[in-house]
Tab-separated table of C-alpha atoms in Angstrom:
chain	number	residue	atom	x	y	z
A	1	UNK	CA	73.330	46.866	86.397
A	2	UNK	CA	69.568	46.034	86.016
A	3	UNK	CA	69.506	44.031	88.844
A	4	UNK	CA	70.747	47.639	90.668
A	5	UNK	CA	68.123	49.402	89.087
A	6	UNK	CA	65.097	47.548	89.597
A	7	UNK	CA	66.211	47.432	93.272
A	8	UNK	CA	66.556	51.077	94.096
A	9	UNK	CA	63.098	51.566	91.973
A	10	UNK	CA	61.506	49.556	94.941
A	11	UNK	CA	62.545	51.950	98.020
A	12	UNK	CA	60.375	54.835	97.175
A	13	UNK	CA	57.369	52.289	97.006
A	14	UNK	CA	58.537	51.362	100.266
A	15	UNK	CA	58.808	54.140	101.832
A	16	UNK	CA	55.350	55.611	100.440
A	17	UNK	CA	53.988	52.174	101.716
A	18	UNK	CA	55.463	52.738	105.036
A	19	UNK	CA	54.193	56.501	105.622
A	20	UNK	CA	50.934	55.369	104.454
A	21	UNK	CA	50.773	52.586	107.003
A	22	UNK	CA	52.096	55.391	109.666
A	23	UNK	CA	49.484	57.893	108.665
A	24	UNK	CA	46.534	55.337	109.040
A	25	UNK	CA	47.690	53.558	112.029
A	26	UNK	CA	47.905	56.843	113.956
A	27	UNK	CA	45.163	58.803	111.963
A	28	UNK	CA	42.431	55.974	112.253
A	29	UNK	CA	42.322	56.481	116.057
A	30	UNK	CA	41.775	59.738	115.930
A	31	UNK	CA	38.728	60.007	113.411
A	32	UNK	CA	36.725	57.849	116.139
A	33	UNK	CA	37.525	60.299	118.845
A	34	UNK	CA	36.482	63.634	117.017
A	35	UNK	CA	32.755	63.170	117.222
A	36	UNK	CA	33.596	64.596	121.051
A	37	UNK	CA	33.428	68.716	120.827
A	38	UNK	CA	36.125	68.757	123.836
A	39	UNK	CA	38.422	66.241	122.228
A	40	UNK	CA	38.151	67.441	118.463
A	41	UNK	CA	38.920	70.862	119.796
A	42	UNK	CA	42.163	69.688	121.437
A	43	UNK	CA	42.966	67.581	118.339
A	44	UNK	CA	42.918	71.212	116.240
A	45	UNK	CA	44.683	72.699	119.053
A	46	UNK	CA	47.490	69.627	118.327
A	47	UNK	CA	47.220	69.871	114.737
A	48	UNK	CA	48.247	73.943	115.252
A	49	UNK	CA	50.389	73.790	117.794
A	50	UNK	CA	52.771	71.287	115.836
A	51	UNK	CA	52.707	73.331	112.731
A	52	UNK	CA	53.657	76.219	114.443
A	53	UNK	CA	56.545	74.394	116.182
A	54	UNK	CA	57.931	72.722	112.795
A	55	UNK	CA	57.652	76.176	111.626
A	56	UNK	CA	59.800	77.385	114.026
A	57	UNK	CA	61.888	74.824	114.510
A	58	UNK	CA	62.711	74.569	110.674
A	59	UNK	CA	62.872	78.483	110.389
A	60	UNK	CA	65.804	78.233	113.335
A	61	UNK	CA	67.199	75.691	111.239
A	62	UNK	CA	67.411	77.759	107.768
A	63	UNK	CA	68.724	81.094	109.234
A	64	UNK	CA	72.455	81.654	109.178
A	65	UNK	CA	72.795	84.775	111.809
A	66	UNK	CA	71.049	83.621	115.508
A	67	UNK	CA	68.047	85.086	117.394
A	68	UNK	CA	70.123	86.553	120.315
């Protein structure tokens, strides 16, 4: 039963390691580009626009009675 233990201890390291590595390989890229006005203003525009769709889409998701 230790053995079980000490293995299911190890996934949330794992998956914190894994978003990290996410995060920076996809984040890294960006930080070079934002010294550009035009492209750090489309990067906020981005950032916004997906926040404002997960908000949405995870609103629609939560509500029992439809839209319609």
């Amino acid at each position: 039963m230790k053995d079980f233990f000490v293995n299911v201890t190890r996934y949330p390291r794992y998956l914190i390691a894994f978003s990290l590595g996410v995060f920076n390989s996809v984040f890294e890229p960006l930080a070079r580009r934002r010294s550009n006005p035009v492209t750090a203003v489309a990067l906020v525009g981005a950032l916004i626009s997906g926040l404002v769709s997960l908000t949405l889409v995870l609103r629609a998701m939560v509500q029992s009675t439809p839209l319609s």
